[in-house]
Coordinates of C-alpha atoms in Angstrom, one line a residue:
M1 CA -15.4 -10.3 27.4
S2 CA -16.4 -14.0 27.3
P3 CA -14.7 -16.9 25.2
T4 CA -17.3 -16.7 22.7
L5 CA -16.9 -13.0 21.4
R6 CA -13.8 -13.1 21.6
G7 CA -13.7 -15.4 19.3
R8 CA -15.7 -14.6 17.0
L9 CA -14.0 -11.0 16.5
T10 CA -10.8 -12.5 17.0
W11 CA -11.9 -14.9 13.8
A12 CA -13.5 -11.5 11.8
G13 CA -10.5 -9.9 12.4
F14 CA -8.2 -12.2 11.1
G15 CA -10.6 -11.9 7.7
L16 CA -10.0 -8.1 7.8
L17 CA -6.6 -8.4 7.8
S18 CA -6.3 -11.2 5.7
T19 CA -8.1 -9.6 3.2
L20 CA -6.1 -5.8 3.7
T21 CA -2.8 -7.4 3.7
G22 CA -3.9 -8.8 0.1
T23 CA -5.3 -5.5 -1.2
A24 CA -2.5 -4.0 -0.5
A25 CA -0.1 -6.4 -2.6
G26 CA -2.6 -5.9 -5.7
H27 CA -2.5 -2.1 -5.0
L28 CA 1.8 -2.1 -4.9
V29 CA 2.1 -4.5 -7.9
A30 CA -0.3 -2.4 -10.2
S31 CA 1.9 0.9 -8.9
L32 CA 4.4 -0.8 -10.7
D33 CA 2.7 -1.0 -14.1
D34 CA -0.7 0.6 -13.6
V35 CA -2.8 1.2 -11.0
D36 CA -6.3 1.1 -12.8
T37 CA -5.1 -2.7 -12.3
S38 CA -5.5 -2.4 -8.7
P39 CA -8.6 -4.7 -7.4
V40 CA -10.2 -2.3 -5.6
L41 CA -10.0 0.4 -8.0
A42 CA -11.1 -1.4 -10.3
V43 CA -14.4 -2.1 -8.9
G44 CA -14.8 0.9 -8.1
S45 CA -14.7 2.3 -11.7
S46 CA -17.3 -1.1 -12.7
V47 CA -19.5 0.4 -10.0
I48 CA -19.3 4.3 -11.7
D49 CA -19.9 2.6 -15.2
L50 CA -23.0 0.7 -13.8
T51 CA -24.6 3.8 -11.4
P52 CA -27.8 4.9 -13.2
T53 CA -27.1 9.1 -14.3
P54 CA -29.8 10.2 -12.3
V55 CA -27.6 8.6 -8.8
K56 CA -24.5 10.0 -10.4
E57 CA -26.4 13.1 -10.7
W58 CA -27.7 13.4 -7.2
A59 CA -23.9 12.2 -5.6
I60 CA -21.9 14.3 -7.6
A61 CA -24.6 17.5 -6.5
Q62 CA -24.8 16.1 -2.7
F63 CA -20.9 15.4 -2.6
G64 CA -19.4 17.5 -5.0
T65 CA -15.9 16.8 -5.5
A66 CA -15.8 14.1 -2.2
D67 CA -17.9 12.1 -4.1
K68 CA -14.8 9.5 -5.4
P69 CA -13.6 9.1 -2.2
I70 CA -16.8 8.6 -0.5
L71 CA -17.2 6.1 -3.2
I72 CA -13.9 4.8 -2.8
G73 CA -14.9 4.2 1.2
S74 CA -17.8 2.5 0.4
V75 CA -16.7 -0.2 -1.6
M76 CA -13.8 -0.5 1.0
A77 CA -16.7 -0.7 3.9
G78 CA -18.3 -3.2 1.8
V79 CA -15.2 -5.5 0.8
L80 CA -14.5 -4.9 4.7
L81 CA -17.6 -6.6 5.2
L82 CA -17.8 -9.5 3.7
A83 CA -13.7 -10.5 4.3
A84 CA -15.4 -10.4 8.1
V85 CA -17.8 -12.8 7.6
A86 CA -15.0 -14.9 5.1
G87 CA -13.0 -14.6 8.2
L88 CA -16.2 -15.6 11.1
V89 CA -17.3 -18.5 8.3
A90 CA -13.2 -19.8 8.4
R91 CA -13.4 -20.4 12.3
R92 CA -15.9 -23.2 11.3
R93 CA -15.0 -24.5 8.0
L94 CA -11.8 -22.9 6.9
V95 CA -12.2 -23.9 3.3
L96 CA -15.1 -22.0 3.2
G97 CA -13.8 -19.2 4.4
A98 CA -11.2 -19.1 2.2
A99 CA -13.6 -19.4 -0.8
I100 CA -15.6 -16.1 -0.2
E101 CA -12.3 -14.6 -0.2
A102 CA -11.2 -16.2 -3.5
V103 CA -14.8 -14.7 -4.7
L104 CA -14.2 -11.2 -3.9
V105 CA -11.1 -11.6 -5.5
A106 CA -12.5 -13.5 -8.6
V107 CA -14.9 -10.1 -8.4
A108 CA -11.8 -7.9 -8.4
G109 CA -10.4 -9.5 -11.5
T110 CA -13.8 -9.5 -13.2
A111 CA -13.7 -5.7 -13.1
V112 CA -9.8 -5.5 -14.1
M113 CA -10.6 -8.0 -16.8
T114 CA -13.9 -5.7 -18.4
R115 CA -11.4 -2.5 -18.4
P116 CA -11.7 -1.0 -22.1
G117 CA -8.4 -2.4 -23.9
A118 CA -7.5 -5.0 -21.0
E119 CA -4.9 -7.6 -21.7
L120 CA -4.3 -10.7 -19.7
L121 CA -1.5 -9.2 -17.8
D122 CA -3.7 -6.4 -16.2
V123 CA -5.0 -9.4 -13.9
V124 CA -1.5 -10.0 -11.9
P125 CA -2.6 -7.6 -9.2
T126 CA -5.3 -9.6 -8.5
V127 CA -3.9 -12.6 -8.6
A128 CA -1.1 -11.1 -5.7
T129 CA -4.1 -10.0 -4.3
G130 CA -5.9 -13.2 -4.1
V131 CA -2.7 -15.2 -2.7
V132 CA -1.1 -12.8 0.1
G133 CA -5.1 -12.4 1.1
V134 CA -6.1 -16.3 1.3
G135 CA -2.4 -17.1 2.5
S136 CA -2.6 -14.6 5.0
L137 CA -6.5 -15.9 6.6
L138 CA -4.5 -19.9 6.2
L139 CA -1.2 -18.5 8.1
L140 CA -3.4 -17.0 10.9
A141 CA -5.8 -19.9 11.2
R142 CA -3.0 -22.3 11.2
L143 CA -0.3 -20.5 13.8
A144 CA -4.6 -20.2 15.9
T145 CA -4.6 -24.2 16.1
P146 CA -1.5 -25.0 16.3
G147 CA -1.0 -28.9 16.3
H148 CA -4.6 -29.6 14.8
E149 CA -3.8 -29.0 11.1
A150 CA -5.9 -26.1 11.3
R151 CA -8.4 -27.2 13.1
T152 CA -11.6 -25.1 12.4
D153 CA -14.1 -26.8 15.4
D154 CA -15.1 -24.1 17.9
A155 CA -12.7 -26.2 20.8
A156 CA -9.7 -25.6 19.2
H157 CA -8.3 -23.4 21.8
P158 CA -9.9 -20.9 24.4
M159 CA -9.1 -17.7 22.7
L160 CA -11.9 -19.1 20.0
A161 CA -13.9 -21.3 21.5
A162 CA -17.7 -21.4 20.7
E163 CA -20.6 -21.7 22.5
G164 CA -21.4 -25.0 23.3
A165 CA -18.3 -26.1 24.3
P166 CA -17.1 -24.7 26.9
D167 CA -15.1 -27.1 28.4
A168 CA -12.7 -28.2 25.4
P169 CA -10.1 -30.8 26.6
A170 CA -6.7 -29.3 28.0
E171 CA -4.6 -31.0 24.7
A172 CA -7.0 -29.0 22.5
R173 CA -6.2 -25.7 24.0
A174 CA -3.6 -23.4 22.7
P175 CA -0.7 -23.1 24.0
G176 CA 1.2 -20.0 24.9
A177 CA 3.5 -20.0 22.4
S178 CA 0.7 -19.9 20.1
R179 CA -1.4 -17.2 21.7
R180 CA 2.2 -15.3 21.0
G181 CA 2.3 -16.6 17.1
V182 CA -0.9 -15.2 16.4
L183 CA -0.4 -12.1 18.1
I184 CA 3.4 -11.9 15.9
A185 CA 1.9 -13.0 12.5
T186 CA -1.0 -10.2 13.0
G187 CA 1.4 -7.7 13.5
V188 CA 3.6 -8.7 10.9
L189 CA 1.0 -8.9 8.2
A190 CA -0.6 -5.1 9.6
L191 CA 3.0 -3.3 9.2
A192 CA 3.2 -5.7 5.9
A193 CA 0.0 -4.4 5.0
T194 CA 1.0 -0.2 5.6
V195 CA 4.0 -1.1 4.2
M196 CA 3.3 -2.5 0.8
A197 CA 0.2 0.1 0.2
S198 CA 2.8 3.0 1.7
A199 CA 5.3 2.2 -0.6
G200 CA 2.2 2.1 -3.5
Q201 CA 1.8 5.2 -3.2
L202 CA 5.2 6.5 -3.3
I203 CA 6.1 4.9 -6.3
R204 CA 2.7 6.3 -7.8
S205 CA 4.2 10.1 -6.9
I206 CA 7.7 9.8 -8.6
R207 CA 7.1 8.4 -11.5
A208 CA 6.7 10.6 -14.7
R209 CA 6.1 13.5 -12.6
P210 CA 4.8 17.4 -14.1
E211 CA 6.9 18.9 -12.3
D212 CA 10.2 17.5 -14.7
V213 CA 8.4 18.7 -16.9
T214 CA 9.8 22.5 -19.1
L215 CA 7.8 23.5 -21.6
P216 CA 8.8 26.0 -24.4
A217 CA 7.5 29.9 -24.9
P218 CA 4.1 29.8 -26.7
T219 CA 4.5 30.5 -29.9
D220 CA 1.4 32.7 -29.7
P221 CA 1.4 34.1 -26.1
A222 CA -1.8 35.4 -24.9
G223 CA -0.3 38.8 -23.3
A224 CA -0.6 40.0 -19.9
F225 CA -3.4 39.5 -17.9
P226 CA -5.3 42.0 -16.2
E227 CA -5.6 42.5 -12.0
G228 CA -8.8 40.4 -11.6
L229 CA -11.4 41.8 -8.3
E230 CA -10.5 39.9 -5.4
G231 CA -8.4 42.3 -4.0
Q232 CA -11.0 45.0 -4.0
V233 CA -14.5 42.3 -3.1
D234 CA -14.1 40.2 -0.6
G235 CA -14.8 36.4 -1.0
I236 CA -15.2 36.9 -4.7
T237 CA -13.8 33.5 -6.7
P238 CA -10.2 34.8 -8.6
L239 CA -10.1 35.7 -11.8
R240 CA -7.2 32.5 -12.5
I241 CA -8.0 29.2 -10.8
A242 CA -4.2 28.1 -9.5
N243 CA -3.7 24.5 -10.2
E244 CA -4.2 22.9 -7.2
D245 CA -8.0 24.9 -6.7
F246 CA -9.2 23.9 -10.3
Y247 CA -12.2 22.0 -10.1
R248 CA -11.9 18.5 -10.8
V249 CA -14.9 15.8 -12.1
D250 CA -14.8 12.5 -14.0
T251 CA -15.2 8.9 -13.7
R252 CA -11.7 8.5 -12.2
L253 CA -11.3 7.3 -9.2
D254 CA -8.1 8.2 -8.4
T255 CA -5.0 10.3 -9.5
P256 CA -4.0 8.6 -13.3
V257 CA -0.1 8.4 -13.7
V258 CA 0.8 7.8 -17.3
D259 CA 4.4 7.5 -18.4
L260 CA 5.4 9.9 -20.3
E261 CA 8.7 8.2 -21.9
S262 CA 5.5 6.2 -23.6
W263 CA 3.1 7.7 -24.1
T264 CA 1.7 8.8 -27.7
L265 CA -0.9 10.3 -29.7
T266 CA -2.4 8.3 -32.4
I267 CA -4.9 10.2 -34.9
D268 CA -6.9 7.8 -37.1
G269 CA -9.7 6.8 -38.3
D270 CA -11.3 8.4 -41.3
V271 CA -7.9 9.9 -42.2
E272 CA -5.8 10.6 -45.1
R273 CA -3.2 9.1 -43.3
E274 CA -2.3 7.7 -39.6
V275 CA -0.5 10.1 -37.4
V276 CA 1.7 8.8 -34.1
L277 CA 3.4 12.0 -32.2
T278 CA 5.3 11.5 -29.0
F279 CA 5.1 14.0 -26.4
D280 CA 8.3 15.7 -28.1
D281 CA 6.8 15.8 -31.1
L282 CA 4.0 18.2 -29.6
L283 CA 7.0 20.5 -27.3
E284 CA 7.9 21.0 -31.3
M285 CA 5.2 21.9 -32.7
D286 CA 3.4 25.7 -33.1
L287 CA 2.1 26.2 -29.0
I288 CA -0.7 28.5 -28.5
E289 CA -1.5 30.0 -25.3
R290 CA -5.2 30.6 -23.8
D291 CA -7.3 32.3 -21.7
I292 CA -10.2 29.4 -21.7
T293 CA -12.9 29.3 -19.0
L294 CA -13.8 25.8 -18.8
T295 CA -17.3 24.0 -17.4
C296 CA -18.4 20.7 -16.7
V297 CA -22.1 19.7 -18.0
S298 CA -22.7 18.4 -14.1
N299 CA -22.8 21.8 -12.9
S300 CA -25.6 23.3 -11.5
V301 CA -27.2 26.4 -11.0
G302 CA -24.2 28.6 -8.1
G303 CA -22.5 25.4 -9.0
E304 CA -18.7 25.2 -8.6
F305 CA -17.8 23.0 -11.6
V306 CA -16.9 25.4 -13.8
G307 CA -12.9 27.5 -13.4
G308 CA -10.4 30.0 -16.0
A309 CA -7.0 29.4 -16.1
R310 CA -4.6 30.1 -19.0
W311 CA -3.5 27.2 -21.1
L312 CA -0.7 26.3 -23.9
G313 CA -1.4 23.8 -26.1
V314 CA -1.7 22.5 -30.2
R315 CA -4.3 24.0 -32.0
L316 CA -6.2 20.8 -32.8
T317 CA -6.4 21.6 -36.6
D318 CA -2.7 21.3 -36.9
I319 CA -2.7 17.8 -35.6
L320 CA -5.6 16.7 -37.8
D321 CA -3.9 18.4 -40.7
L322 CA -1.3 16.4 -40.3
A323 CA -3.1 13.4 -40.3
G324 CA -6.0 14.7 -43.0
V325 CA -9.6 14.4 -42.0
G326 CA -12.1 12.3 -44.3
P327 CA -14.9 13.4 -46.2
D328 CA -16.9 11.3 -44.8
A329 CA -16.3 12.1 -40.2
D330 CA -18.7 14.2 -38.4
Q331 CA -17.4 13.3 -35.2
I332 CA -14.3 13.2 -32.9
F333 CA -13.5 10.0 -30.8
S334 CA -11.0 10.5 -28.1
T335 CA -9.9 8.6 -26.1
D336 CA -7.8 8.1 -22.6
F337 CA -5.3 6.4 -21.7
D338 CA -7.6 3.7 -19.7
G339 CA -10.4 3.1 -22.7
M340 CA -12.9 6.2 -21.5
T341 CA -14.1 7.9 -24.8
I342 CA -16.0 11.0 -25.6
S343 CA -17.9 12.6 -28.5
T344 CA -16.6 16.0 -30.5
P345 CA -18.7 17.4 -33.1
L346 CA -16.2 18.2 -35.4
D347 CA -17.3 21.3 -37.2
L348 CA -18.0 22.6 -33.8
A349 CA -14.2 21.8 -32.7
T350 CA -12.7 23.2 -35.8
D351 CA -14.7 26.2 -36.5
G352 CA -11.8 28.8 -36.0
R353 CA -12.2 29.1 -32.1
D354 CA -9.1 27.7 -29.7
S355 CA -9.4 24.2 -29.9
M356 CA -6.1 22.8 -28.7
I357 CA -4.7 19.9 -27.3
A358 CA -3.0 21.4 -24.3
I359 CA 0.1 19.9 -22.4
G360 CA 0.6 23.0 -19.7
M361 CA -1.6 24.8 -17.4
N362 CA -0.7 28.5 -15.7
G363 CA 2.4 28.0 -16.5
E364 CA 3.6 24.9 -15.2
A365 CA 3.2 21.3 -17.1
L366 CA -0.7 20.0 -16.4
P367 CA -1.1 18.8 -13.5
R368 CA -2.0 14.7 -12.8
A369 CA -5.5 15.5 -11.5
N370 CA -6.1 18.1 -15.2
G371 CA -4.4 15.9 -17.7
F372 CA -0.9 15.4 -17.6
P373 CA 0.8 14.3 -20.5
A374 CA -2.3 16.3 -22.5
R375 CA -5.7 16.2 -22.5
M376 CA -8.1 18.0 -25.5
I377 CA -9.5 21.8 -24.5
V378 CA -12.8 22.6 -26.8
P379 CA -13.9 26.5 -26.2
G380 CA -17.8 27.2 -25.7
L381 CA -18.9 23.2 -24.8
Y382 CA -18.8 21.1 -21.5
G383 CA -16.3 19.2 -20.9
F384 CA -18.6 15.9 -21.4
I385 CA -18.0 16.4 -24.9
S386 CA -14.9 18.2 -25.7
A387 CA -12.2 18.0 -22.9
T388 CA -10.7 14.7 -22.4
K389 CA -8.0 14.4 -20.3
W390 CA -4.8 12.2 -19.9
I391 CA -6.1 11.7 -24.6
T392 CA -3.9 9.4 -26.4
R393 CA -5.9 8.7 -29.4
I394 CA -7.9 11.0 -31.2
T395 CA -10.1 9.0 -33.4
L396 CA -12.1 10.7 -36.7
T397 CA -15.4 8.6 -37.1
T398 CA -19.0 9.4 -37.4
Y399 CA -21.7 9.4 -34.3
A400 CA -23.6 6.9 -36.5
E401 CA -20.6 4.7 -36.5
K402 CA -19.4 5.0 -32.3
E403 CA -20.6 6.0 -29.6
A404 CA -19.3 7.4 -26.5
Y405 CA -18.7 6.7 -22.8
W406 CA -21.7 9.9 -22.2
T407 CA -23.7 9.0 -25.8
E408 CA -24.2 6.1 -24.7
R409 CA -25.5 7.1 -21.6
D410 CA -28.0 9.5 -23.7
W411 CA -26.7 12.6 -22.7
A412 CA -26.8 15.8 -25.2
T413 CA -24.0 15.2 -28.8
D414 CA -24.0 18.9 -28.9
A415 CA -23.6 20.5 -25.9
P416 CA -22.6 24.7 -25.7
I417 CA -22.0 25.8 -22.5
K418 CA -25.4 28.4 -20.9
I419 CA -24.6 31.7 -20.5
S420 CA -24.6 32.2 -16.4
T421 CA -24.1 34.0 -13.2
R422 CA -22.8 32.4 -9.5
I423 CA -22.9 34.6 -6.9
D424 CA -19.9 34.5 -4.4
T425 CA -19.6 37.1 -1.7
I426 CA -23.2 36.1 -0.1
S427 CA -24.9 32.8 0.6
A428 CA -27.5 31.2 1.0
L429 CA -29.7 32.3 5.1
D430 CA -26.6 34.5 5.6
Q431 CA -26.9 37.3 8.4
L432 CA -26.2 40.9 6.9
D433 CA -25.4 44.1 8.8
A434 CA -27.5 46.8 7.2
G435 CA -25.9 49.1 5.3
E436 CA -23.2 48.8 2.3
V437 CA -23.4 44.8 0.9
L438 CA -20.9 44.2 -2.1
V439 CA -22.4 41.5 -3.5
G440 CA -19.9 39.8 -6.3
G441 CA -19.2 36.5 -8.3
V442 CA -18.1 35.3 -11.8
A443 CA -20.3 34.9 -14.5
W444 CA -19.6 33.3 -18.2
A445 CA -20.8 33.3 -22.0
Q446 CA -18.1 31.6 -23.8
Q447 CA -18.0 31.9 -27.6
R448 CA -21.3 34.2 -27.1
G449 CA -18.8 37.4 -27.2
G450 CA -18.0 37.1 -23.8
V451 CA -20.0 38.6 -20.6
A452 CA -20.6 41.6 -21.4
T453 CA -22.6 43.0 -18.8
V454 CA -24.5 41.2 -15.2
Q455 CA -27.3 42.4 -13.7
V456 CA -28.7 42.3 -10.5
Q457 CA -32.6 42.2 -8.7
I458 CA -33.4 42.8 -4.9
D459 CA -36.8 41.7 -3.9
G460 CA -37.7 41.0 -7.1
G461 CA -37.8 44.7 -8.7
A462 CA -35.8 46.1 -11.2
W463 CA -32.7 44.6 -13.0
E464 CA -29.7 46.8 -12.4
D465 CA -26.4 46.9 -13.6
A466 CA -23.5 45.7 -11.5
E467 CA -19.6 46.8 -11.7
M468 CA -17.5 44.9 -14.1
G469 CA -14.0 43.6 -13.8
P470 CA -12.2 43.2 -16.7
D471 CA -13.0 41.6 -20.1
V472 CA -9.9 38.6 -20.9
G473 CA -11.8 37.5 -23.8
N474 CA -14.7 35.6 -25.6
D475 CA -14.2 32.5 -24.0
Y476 CA -13.4 33.6 -20.2
W477 CA -15.8 34.2 -17.7
R478 CA -15.3 37.4 -15.5
Q479 CA -16.1 39.1 -12.1
W480 CA -18.5 41.7 -10.9
F481 CA -19.8 42.9 -8.2
Y482 CA -22.5 45.4 -6.7
R483 CA -23.0 47.8 -4.5
W484 CA -26.5 46.9 -2.6
D485 CA -27.5 49.1 0.7
A486 CA -29.0 46.7 2.3
R487 CA -31.8 47.4 4.9
P488 CA -33.3 45.3 7.8
G489 CA -35.6 42.2 7.2
S490 CA -35.5 39.1 4.6
H491 CA -34.3 39.8 1.2
T492 CA -34.0 37.4 -2.1
V493 CA -30.7 38.5 -4.3
A494 CA -30.5 37.1 -7.6
A495 CA -28.2 38.0 -10.6
R496 CA -28.1 37.1 -14.5
A497 CA -25.4 38.2 -16.8
I498 CA -25.8 39.2 -20.8
S499 CA -23.5 38.7 -22.9
G500 CA -21.4 40.0 -26.1
D501 CA -23.6 39.0 -28.5
G502 CA -27.0 40.1 -26.7
E503 CA -27.9 37.2 -25.5
T504 CA -29.5 37.2 -21.9
Q505 CA -29.2 34.3 -19.2
T506 CA -32.4 32.3 -19.0
A507 CA -34.6 32.1 -16.1
V508 CA -36.0 28.4 -17.1
R509 CA -34.6 26.2 -14.6
A510 CA -33.0 23.0 -16.2
V511 CA -31.1 20.0 -14.8
P512 CA -27.8 19.4 -15.6
F513 CA -29.3 16.1 -17.5
P514 CA -28.8 15.6 -21.0
E515 CA -27.4 18.8 -22.0
G516 CA -26.5 21.3 -18.8
S517 CA -28.5 23.2 -16.2
S518 CA -30.4 26.7 -16.7
G519 CA -31.6 29.4 -14.4
I520 CA -31.3 32.2 -11.9
Q521 CA -29.5 32.0 -9.4
S522 CA -31.4 33.5 -6.5
L523 CA -31.0 33.6 -2.9
Q524 CA -32.4 34.3 0.6
V525 CA -30.8 36.3 2.9
T526 CA -32.0 38.5 6.8
V527 CA -30.3 41.7 6.8
S528 CA -29.9 42.9 10.3

């Protein structure tokens, strides 16, 4: 490797290492209070907010639940690319290279301070990032040019020699001690970055652990849960989804850590009196237990963003009654701990369905990824207008007065979940053996009497009734399967549901935006 190329790679490495060290320091400081003030997460969240809706929908459709790791990776890749450029610039003009890193820090600081509810102290992790990052770059540069007050001309020493300066004077060349100093400093900074990043993650994991919460028994239990078809039909979705497997779609880049001791839920706005509840207050109220299927509006036909679970919580109407809803409100404007807002039609949330502020899921405290310590659930409405996770405030207001996050982006304000059916046991383009094939899956028709029947169609022929799994209730999905005598050849398999109130799933195709997808899943398979 030529001295010129070696020098460039070395200084690019200085830029990368100093930036990573600064970022790790910022993440560690953020983990001590509010991890959302971590510079990388703040920038990533801003990118999400600025991304056009069609691009978001494309990302969810293409990458599913991997969209957030891909976004974080993309943000980090962009930051590190600019960090490498800063290192290369610092090779010739140290002040200018340090200024580029400072600009990166300023961008992160702006992202932090433009978060809803941001406070001045939220910028502390960004300041830590800047001080450690720029300081690390200056340290490495100084060690690389000993005795020359961090000279950045190309003849600083052989390791960093530039084109056009191969014959640098001997006194300008770095002695062995300097080379060792650079290597030692590089190792120390790399170790420090690793330790700080790991410590930040460890601190997050041990704060406010859901597994330390003991939930009381429900005042109004759901009763025995039936046995599903998963033991009989290979590949069918379980009747109840385990907490660790439950889908997650939200605007968050990380898994939030909310301090249970300081958490409160405030009910304000158009109310007779403002009410502030602690988690212990919720535990002392009457708790209901219900089996409810949640569905994300981003779910495409046949998609994975739907799941059934048993939820424990306080009736939403009981909480609203504590405050006394005023005469003008038509919207529940809910806010999470980080300022994310969701609007819910008041009339639908309080029409007798089992709307709740949930604190438990499948017999345990809510997992962090699913809203710990509390979230809102309104059966029959897509999550973007009903399922506020990490909720901290309920404001009674009007749609004319306040617009929530998704409302501002032109999504629907009244979006009941559409009847839908998913095929689980076979996939598009499968190669199947001739003979009996069990075509099965799940269907949902929340707040429409549940699912009464699922029908299967082969090659555009007659719709034939499938065999149905247990009926858990009005707000829960239902398993089904159909025994198909598959003959050799290419075939099209489709399935549709009929709700308990007699409505047949529509074949009209619609994309998720602005009020949920519709259509019938149809798969092409080959039988041999």
